[in-house]
Tab-separated table of C-alpha atoms and ligand atoms in Angstrom:
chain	number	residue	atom	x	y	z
A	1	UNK	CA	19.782	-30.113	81.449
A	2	UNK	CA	20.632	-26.219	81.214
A	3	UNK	CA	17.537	-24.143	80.031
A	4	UNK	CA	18.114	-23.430	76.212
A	5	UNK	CA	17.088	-20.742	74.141
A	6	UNK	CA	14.410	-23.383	72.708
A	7	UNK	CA	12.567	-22.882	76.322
A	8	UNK	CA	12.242	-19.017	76.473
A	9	UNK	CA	11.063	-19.004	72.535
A	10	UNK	CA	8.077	-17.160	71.199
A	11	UNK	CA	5.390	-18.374	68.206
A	12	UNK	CA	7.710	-17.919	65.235
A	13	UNK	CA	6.945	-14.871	62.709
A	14	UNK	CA	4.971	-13.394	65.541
A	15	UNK	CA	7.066	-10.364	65.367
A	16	UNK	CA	6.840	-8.200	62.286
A	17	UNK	CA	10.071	-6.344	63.393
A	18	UNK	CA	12.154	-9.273	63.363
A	19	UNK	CA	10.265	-10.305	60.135
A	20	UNK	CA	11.742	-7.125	58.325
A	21	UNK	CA	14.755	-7.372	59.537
A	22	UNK	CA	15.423	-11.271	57.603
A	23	UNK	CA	13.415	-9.809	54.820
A	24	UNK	CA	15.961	-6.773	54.533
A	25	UNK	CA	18.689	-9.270	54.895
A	26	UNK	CA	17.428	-11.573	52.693
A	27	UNK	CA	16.955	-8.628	50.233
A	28	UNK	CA	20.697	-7.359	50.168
A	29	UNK	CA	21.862	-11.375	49.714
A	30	UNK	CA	21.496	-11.601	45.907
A	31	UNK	CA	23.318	-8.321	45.880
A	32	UNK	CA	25.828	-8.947	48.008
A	33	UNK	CA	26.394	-12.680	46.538
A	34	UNK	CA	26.828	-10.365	42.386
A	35	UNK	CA	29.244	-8.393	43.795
A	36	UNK	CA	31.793	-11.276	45.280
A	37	UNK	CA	33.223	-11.827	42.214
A	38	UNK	CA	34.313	-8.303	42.139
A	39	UNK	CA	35.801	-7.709	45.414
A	40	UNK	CA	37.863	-10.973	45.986
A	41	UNK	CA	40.655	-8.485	46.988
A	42	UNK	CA	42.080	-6.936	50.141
A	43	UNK	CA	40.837	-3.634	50.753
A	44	UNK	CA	42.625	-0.161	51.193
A	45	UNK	CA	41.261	0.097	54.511
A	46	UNK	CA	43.060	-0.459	57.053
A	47	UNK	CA	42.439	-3.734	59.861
A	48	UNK	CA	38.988	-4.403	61.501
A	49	UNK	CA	38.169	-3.422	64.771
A	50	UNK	CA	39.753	-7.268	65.721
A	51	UNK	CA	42.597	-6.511	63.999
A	52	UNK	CA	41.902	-8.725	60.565
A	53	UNK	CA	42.422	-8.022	57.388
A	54	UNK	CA	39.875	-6.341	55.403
A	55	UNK	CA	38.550	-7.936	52.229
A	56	UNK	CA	36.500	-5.474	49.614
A	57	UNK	CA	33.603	-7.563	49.870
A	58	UNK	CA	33.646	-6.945	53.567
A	59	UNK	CA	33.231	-3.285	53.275
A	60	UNK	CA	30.841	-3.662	50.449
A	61	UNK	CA	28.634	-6.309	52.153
A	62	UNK	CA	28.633	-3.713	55.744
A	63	UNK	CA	27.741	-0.773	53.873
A	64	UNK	CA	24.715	-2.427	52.326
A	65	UNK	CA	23.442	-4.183	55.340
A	66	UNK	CA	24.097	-1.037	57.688
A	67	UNK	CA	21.857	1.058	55.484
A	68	UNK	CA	19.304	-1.969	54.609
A	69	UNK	CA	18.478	-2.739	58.240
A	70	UNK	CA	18.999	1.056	59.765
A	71	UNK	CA	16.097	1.819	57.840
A	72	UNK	CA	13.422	-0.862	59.195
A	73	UNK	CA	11.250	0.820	61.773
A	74	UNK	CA	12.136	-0.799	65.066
A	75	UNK	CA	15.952	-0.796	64.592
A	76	UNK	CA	17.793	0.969	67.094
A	77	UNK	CA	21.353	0.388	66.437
A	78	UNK	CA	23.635	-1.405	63.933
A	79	UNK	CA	26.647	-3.171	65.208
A	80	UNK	CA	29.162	-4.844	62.619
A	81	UNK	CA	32.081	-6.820	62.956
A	82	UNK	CA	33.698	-3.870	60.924
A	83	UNK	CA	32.875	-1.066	62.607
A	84	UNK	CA	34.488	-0.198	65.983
A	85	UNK	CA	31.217	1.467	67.645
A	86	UNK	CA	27.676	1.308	67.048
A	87	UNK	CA	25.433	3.198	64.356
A	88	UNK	CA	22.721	5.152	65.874
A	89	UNK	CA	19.598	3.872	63.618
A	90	UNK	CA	17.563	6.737	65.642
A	91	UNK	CA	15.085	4.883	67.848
A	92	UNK	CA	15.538	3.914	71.644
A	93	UNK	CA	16.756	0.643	72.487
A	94	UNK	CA	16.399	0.344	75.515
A	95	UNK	CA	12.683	1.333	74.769
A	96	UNK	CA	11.512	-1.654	72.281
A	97	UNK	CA	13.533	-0.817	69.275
A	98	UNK	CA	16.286	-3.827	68.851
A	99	UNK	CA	19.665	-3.730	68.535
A	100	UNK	CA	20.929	-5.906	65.363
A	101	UNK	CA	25.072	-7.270	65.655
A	102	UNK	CA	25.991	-8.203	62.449
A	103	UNK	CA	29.124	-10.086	60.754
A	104	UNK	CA	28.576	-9.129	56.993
A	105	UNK	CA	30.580	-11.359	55.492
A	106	UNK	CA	31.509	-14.652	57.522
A	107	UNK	CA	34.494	-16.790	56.039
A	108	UNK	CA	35.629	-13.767	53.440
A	109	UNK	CA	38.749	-15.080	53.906
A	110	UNK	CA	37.577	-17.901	51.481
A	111	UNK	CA	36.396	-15.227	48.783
A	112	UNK	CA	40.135	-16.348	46.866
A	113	UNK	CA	39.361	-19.691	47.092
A	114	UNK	CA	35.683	-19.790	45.788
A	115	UNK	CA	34.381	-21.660	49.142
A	116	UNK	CA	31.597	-20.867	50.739
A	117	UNK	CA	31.395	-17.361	53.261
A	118	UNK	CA	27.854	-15.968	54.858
A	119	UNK	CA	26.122	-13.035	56.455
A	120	UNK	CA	25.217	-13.618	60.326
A	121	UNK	CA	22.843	-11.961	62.225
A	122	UNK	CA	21.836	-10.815	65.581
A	123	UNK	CA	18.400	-9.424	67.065
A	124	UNK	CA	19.083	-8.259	70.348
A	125	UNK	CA	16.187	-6.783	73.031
A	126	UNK	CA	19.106	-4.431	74.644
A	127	UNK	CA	21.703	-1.934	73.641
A	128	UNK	CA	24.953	-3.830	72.886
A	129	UNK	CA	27.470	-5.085	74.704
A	130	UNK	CA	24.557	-7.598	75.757
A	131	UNK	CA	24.803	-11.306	76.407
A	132	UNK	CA	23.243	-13.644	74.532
A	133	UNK	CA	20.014	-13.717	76.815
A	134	UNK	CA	19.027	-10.548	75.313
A	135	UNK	CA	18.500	-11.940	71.863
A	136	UNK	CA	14.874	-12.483	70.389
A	137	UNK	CA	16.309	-14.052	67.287
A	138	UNK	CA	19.527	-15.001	65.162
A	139	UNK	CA	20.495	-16.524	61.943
A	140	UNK	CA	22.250	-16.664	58.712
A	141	UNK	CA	22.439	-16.427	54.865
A	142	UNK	CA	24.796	-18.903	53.534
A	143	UNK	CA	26.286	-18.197	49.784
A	144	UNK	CA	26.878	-21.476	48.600
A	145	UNK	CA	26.156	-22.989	45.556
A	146	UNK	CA	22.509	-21.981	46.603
A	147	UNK	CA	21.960	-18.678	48.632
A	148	UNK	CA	19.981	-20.081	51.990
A	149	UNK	CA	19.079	-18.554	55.023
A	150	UNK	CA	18.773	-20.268	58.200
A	151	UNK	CA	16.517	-18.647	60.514
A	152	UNK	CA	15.669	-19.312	64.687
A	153	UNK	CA	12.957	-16.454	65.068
A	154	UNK	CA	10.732	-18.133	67.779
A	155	UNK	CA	10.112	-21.346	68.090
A	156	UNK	CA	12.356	-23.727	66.437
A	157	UNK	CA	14.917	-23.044	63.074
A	158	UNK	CA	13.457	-22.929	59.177
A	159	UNK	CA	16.005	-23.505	56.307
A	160	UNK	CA	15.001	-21.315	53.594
A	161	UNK	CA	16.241	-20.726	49.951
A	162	UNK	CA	16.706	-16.957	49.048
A	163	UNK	CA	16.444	-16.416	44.914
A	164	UNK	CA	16.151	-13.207	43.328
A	165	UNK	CA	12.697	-12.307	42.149
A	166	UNK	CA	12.243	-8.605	40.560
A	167	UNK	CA	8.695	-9.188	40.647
A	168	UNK	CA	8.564	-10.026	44.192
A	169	UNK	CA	8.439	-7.294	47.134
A	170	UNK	CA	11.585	-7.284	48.209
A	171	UNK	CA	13.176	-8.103	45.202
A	172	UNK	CA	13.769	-12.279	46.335
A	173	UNK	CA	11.492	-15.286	46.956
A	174	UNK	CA	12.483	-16.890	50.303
A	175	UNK	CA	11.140	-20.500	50.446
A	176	UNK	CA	10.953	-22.273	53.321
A	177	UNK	CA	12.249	-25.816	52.424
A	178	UNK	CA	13.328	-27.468	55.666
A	179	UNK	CA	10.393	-25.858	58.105
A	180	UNK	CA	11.947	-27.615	61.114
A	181	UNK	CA	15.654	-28.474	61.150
A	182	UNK	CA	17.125	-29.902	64.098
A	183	UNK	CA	20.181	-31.641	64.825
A	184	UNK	CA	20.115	-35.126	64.056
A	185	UNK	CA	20.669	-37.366	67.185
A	186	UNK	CA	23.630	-39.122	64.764
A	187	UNK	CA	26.683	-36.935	64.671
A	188	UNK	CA	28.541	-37.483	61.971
A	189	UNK	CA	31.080	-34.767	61.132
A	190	UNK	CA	33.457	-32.486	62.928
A	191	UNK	CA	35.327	-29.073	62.082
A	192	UNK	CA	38.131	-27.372	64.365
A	193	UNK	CA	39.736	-24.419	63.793
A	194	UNK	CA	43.407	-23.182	64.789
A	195	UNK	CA	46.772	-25.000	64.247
A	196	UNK	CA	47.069	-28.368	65.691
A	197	UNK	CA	50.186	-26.727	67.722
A	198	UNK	CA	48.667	-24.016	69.041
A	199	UNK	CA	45.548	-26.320	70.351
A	200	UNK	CA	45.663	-26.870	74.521
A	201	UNK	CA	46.774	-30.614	75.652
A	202	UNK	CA	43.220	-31.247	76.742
A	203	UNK	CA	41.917	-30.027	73.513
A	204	UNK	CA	43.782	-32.412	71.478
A	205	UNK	CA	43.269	-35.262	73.512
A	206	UNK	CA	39.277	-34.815	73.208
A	207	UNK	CA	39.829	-34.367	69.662
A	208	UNK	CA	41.849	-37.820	69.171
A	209	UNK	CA	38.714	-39.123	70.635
A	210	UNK	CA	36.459	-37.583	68.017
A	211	UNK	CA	38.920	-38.572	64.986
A	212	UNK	CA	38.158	-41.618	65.617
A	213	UNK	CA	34.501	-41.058	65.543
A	214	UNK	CA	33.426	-38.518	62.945
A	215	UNK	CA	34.347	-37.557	59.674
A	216	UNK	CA	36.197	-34.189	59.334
A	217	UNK	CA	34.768	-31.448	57.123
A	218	UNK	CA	36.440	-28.342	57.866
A	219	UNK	CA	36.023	-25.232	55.214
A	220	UNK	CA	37.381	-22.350	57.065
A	221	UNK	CA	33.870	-19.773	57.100
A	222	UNK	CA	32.060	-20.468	60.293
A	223	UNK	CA	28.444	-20.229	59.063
A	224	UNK	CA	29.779	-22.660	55.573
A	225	UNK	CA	31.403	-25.699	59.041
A	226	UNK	CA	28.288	-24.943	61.412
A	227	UNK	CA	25.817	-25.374	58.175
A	228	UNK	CA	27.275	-28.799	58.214
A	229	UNK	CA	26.903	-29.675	61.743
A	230	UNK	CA	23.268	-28.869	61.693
A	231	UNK	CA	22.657	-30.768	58.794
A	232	UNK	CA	24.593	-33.794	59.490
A	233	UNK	CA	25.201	-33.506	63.499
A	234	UNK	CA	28.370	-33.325	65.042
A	235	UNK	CA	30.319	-30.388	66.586
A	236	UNK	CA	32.299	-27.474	65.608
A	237	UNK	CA	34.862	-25.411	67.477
A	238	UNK	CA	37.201	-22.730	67.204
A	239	UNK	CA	39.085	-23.764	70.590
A	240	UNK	CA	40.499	-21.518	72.723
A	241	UNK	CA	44.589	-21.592	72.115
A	242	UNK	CA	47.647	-21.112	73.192
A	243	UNK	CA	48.425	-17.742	72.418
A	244	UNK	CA	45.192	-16.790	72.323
A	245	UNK	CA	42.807	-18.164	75.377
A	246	UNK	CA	39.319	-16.558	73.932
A	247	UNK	CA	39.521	-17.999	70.299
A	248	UNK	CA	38.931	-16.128	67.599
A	249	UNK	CA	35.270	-15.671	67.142
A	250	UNK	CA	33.511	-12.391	68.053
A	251	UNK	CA	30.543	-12.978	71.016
A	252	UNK	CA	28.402	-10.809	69.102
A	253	UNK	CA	28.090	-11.094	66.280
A	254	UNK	CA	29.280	-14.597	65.843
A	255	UNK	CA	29.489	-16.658	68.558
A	256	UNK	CA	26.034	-16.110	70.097
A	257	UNK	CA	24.109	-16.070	66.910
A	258	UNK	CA	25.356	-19.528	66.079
A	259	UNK	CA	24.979	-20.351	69.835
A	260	UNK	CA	21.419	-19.523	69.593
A	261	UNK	CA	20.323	-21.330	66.121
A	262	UNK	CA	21.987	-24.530	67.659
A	263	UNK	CA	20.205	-24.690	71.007
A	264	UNK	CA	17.018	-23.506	69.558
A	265	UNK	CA	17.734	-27.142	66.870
A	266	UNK	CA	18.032	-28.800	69.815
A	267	UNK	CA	22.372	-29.173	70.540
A	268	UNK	CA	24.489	-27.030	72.883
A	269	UNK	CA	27.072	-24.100	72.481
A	270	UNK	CA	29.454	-23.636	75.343
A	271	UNK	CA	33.000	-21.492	75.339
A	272	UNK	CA	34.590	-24.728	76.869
A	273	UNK	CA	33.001	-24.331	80.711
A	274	UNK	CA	29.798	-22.361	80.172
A	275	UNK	CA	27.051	-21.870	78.011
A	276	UNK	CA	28.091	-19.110	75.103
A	277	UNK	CA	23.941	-16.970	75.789
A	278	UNK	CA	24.979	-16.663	79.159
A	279	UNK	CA	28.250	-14.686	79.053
A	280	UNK	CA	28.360	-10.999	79.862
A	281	UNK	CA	29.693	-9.111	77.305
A	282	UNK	CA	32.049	-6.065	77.764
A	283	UNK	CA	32.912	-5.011	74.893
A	284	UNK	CA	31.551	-5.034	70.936
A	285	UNK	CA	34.226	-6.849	69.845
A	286	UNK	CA	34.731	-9.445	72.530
A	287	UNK	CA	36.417	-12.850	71.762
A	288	UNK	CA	35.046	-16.095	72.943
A	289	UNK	CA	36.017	-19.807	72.225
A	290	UNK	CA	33.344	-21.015	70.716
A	291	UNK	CA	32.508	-25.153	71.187
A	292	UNK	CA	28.732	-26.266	69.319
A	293	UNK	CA	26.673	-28.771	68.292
A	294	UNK	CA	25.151	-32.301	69.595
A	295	UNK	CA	24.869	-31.759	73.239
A	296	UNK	CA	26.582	-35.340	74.203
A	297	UNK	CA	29.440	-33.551	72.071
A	298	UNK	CA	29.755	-30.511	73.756
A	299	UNK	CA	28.993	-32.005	77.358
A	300	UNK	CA	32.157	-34.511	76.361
A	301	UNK	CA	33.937	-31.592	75.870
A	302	UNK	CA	33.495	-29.755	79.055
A	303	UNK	CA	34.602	-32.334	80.699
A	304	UNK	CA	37.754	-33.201	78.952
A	305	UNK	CA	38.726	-28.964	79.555
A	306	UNK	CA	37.548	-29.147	83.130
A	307	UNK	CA	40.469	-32.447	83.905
A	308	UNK	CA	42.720	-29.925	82.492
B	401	P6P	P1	41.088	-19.819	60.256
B	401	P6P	C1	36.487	-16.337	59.161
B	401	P6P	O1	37.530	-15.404	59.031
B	401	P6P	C2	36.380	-16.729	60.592
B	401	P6P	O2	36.129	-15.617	61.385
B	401	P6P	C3	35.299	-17.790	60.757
B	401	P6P	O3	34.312	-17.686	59.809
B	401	P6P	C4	36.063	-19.083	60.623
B	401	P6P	O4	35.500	-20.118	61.402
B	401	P6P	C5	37.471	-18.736	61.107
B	401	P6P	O5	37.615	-17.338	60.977
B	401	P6P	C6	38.520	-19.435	60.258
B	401	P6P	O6	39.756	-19.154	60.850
B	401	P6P	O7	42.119	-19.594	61.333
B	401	P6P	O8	40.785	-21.293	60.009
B	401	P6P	O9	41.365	-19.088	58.964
């Protein structure tokens, strides 16, 4: 079995860095989650750095978090799915300030539809682009009809519930209601993205296999279909296609996040050959198909790309 990010952990919590950094996250959610029903619209701006569309609440989510977690002591650059380069937060990271890669609003392509969308986080020990081996710690706040926050800081993932709390320090309560989630060993439910025409032959015929053993629950926002997988087991993908051979998801700020919350709950994240922590990035904005959940799953699905 491949080493997973469960094997190189640390005791969770045992960093305060990485402790302010999910409390200033956890501190812009309820703010973030007011504004959504003001910013359901495109924005002026023009495309992302991947070329997407540009929702208000994008902008409005980046700004907040880029000036939340530039401020915590020990944060040495801010990278967003938004923003073409890095922001200097002023410390050294290749000293032992951390480099945080952050998609501000996950799924905003749902903010028209009322379904669920998130904030994903990563806490990188190098400056970015880094692979996946280089992060200390990942997670993400999920705005659905509860605001949650899943969290793989050390050893193991906690599901917690974020509420808003003006008498509490950071202005929310974050209780810790699942301490130790894992995957269950039973998968039950599956979620691919893409067009069914633009998905490879091999791709398709691994996924007749799984239609006939899972239940589909696809929502279109990453963080909302993975959130599902972890608590029910079973596997998400955005495949590689067609037209487009490295998926849609961003390596940073997506991809190995996710990648690292499922291995450290015990399943497996692989781009369809390799394991997703162990790619080299090159750029900040890097695609990667993106294939996670119960190991068995993803191991299945290796090998039904590799008799391609
Ligand atoms: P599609 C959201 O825009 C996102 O980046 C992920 O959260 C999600 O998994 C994917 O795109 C949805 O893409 O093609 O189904 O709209």
């Amino acid at each position: 079995m491949a080493p997973t990010a469960r094997d190189d952990a640390v005791s969770p919590g045992s960093d305060p860095v990485v402790e302010a950094i999910f409390d200033a996250i956890a501190a812009t959610a309820p703010t973030i989650r007011a504004e959504l029903p003001h910013r359901r619209v495109e924005s002026d701006a023009a495309e992302n750095p991947s070329g997407e569309t540009v929702m208000a609440g994008d902008l409005y989510a980046d700004e907040l978090l880029a000036e939340a977690l530039s401020a915590v002591e020990g944060v040495g650059s801010y990278v967003s799915e938004e923003r073409q380069e890095a922001l200097d937060a002023g410390e050294d990271v290749s000293e032992d300030a951390y480099a945080v890669a952050v998609d501000p609003l996950d799924g905003s392509s749902n903010l028209r539809s009322n379904n669920v969308m998130g904030t994903v986080v990563g806490i990188y020990d190098a400056p970015l682009p880094a692979s996946g081996q280089h992060l200390v710690a990942a997670g993400y706040v999920l705005f659905g009809p509860i605001t949650t926050a899943v969290i793989a800081d050390g050893d193991g993932v906690r599901e917690e519930v974020v509420e808003p709390d003006p008498d509490a320090e950071h202005g929310v309560t974050r209780s810790v209601v699942v301490p130790d989630l894992e995957l269950p060993a039973e998968p039950t439910v599956y979620g691919f993205g893409g067009r069914v025409p633009d998905w490879t032959d091999p791709f398709r015929e691994y996924v007749r296999e799984i239609e006939d053993e899972l239940k589909l629950r696809y929502g279109g926002s990453m963080v909302g279909d993975v959130n599902q997988v972890l608590t029910y087991g079973g596997i998400f993908a955005y495949p590689a296609l067609r037209d487009a051979p490295d998926g849609k998801l961003r390596l940073l700020f997506e991809a190995n996040p996710i990648a690292y919350v499922i291995e450290q709950a015990g399943g497996a994240a692989s781009d369809g050959a390799s394991r997703i922590l162990e790619i080299d990035a090159e750029g900040l904005h890097d695609r990667v198909p993106l294939y996670v959940g119960n190991t068995e799953l993803v191991d299945r699905l290796e090998t039904s790309l590799a008799d391609d």
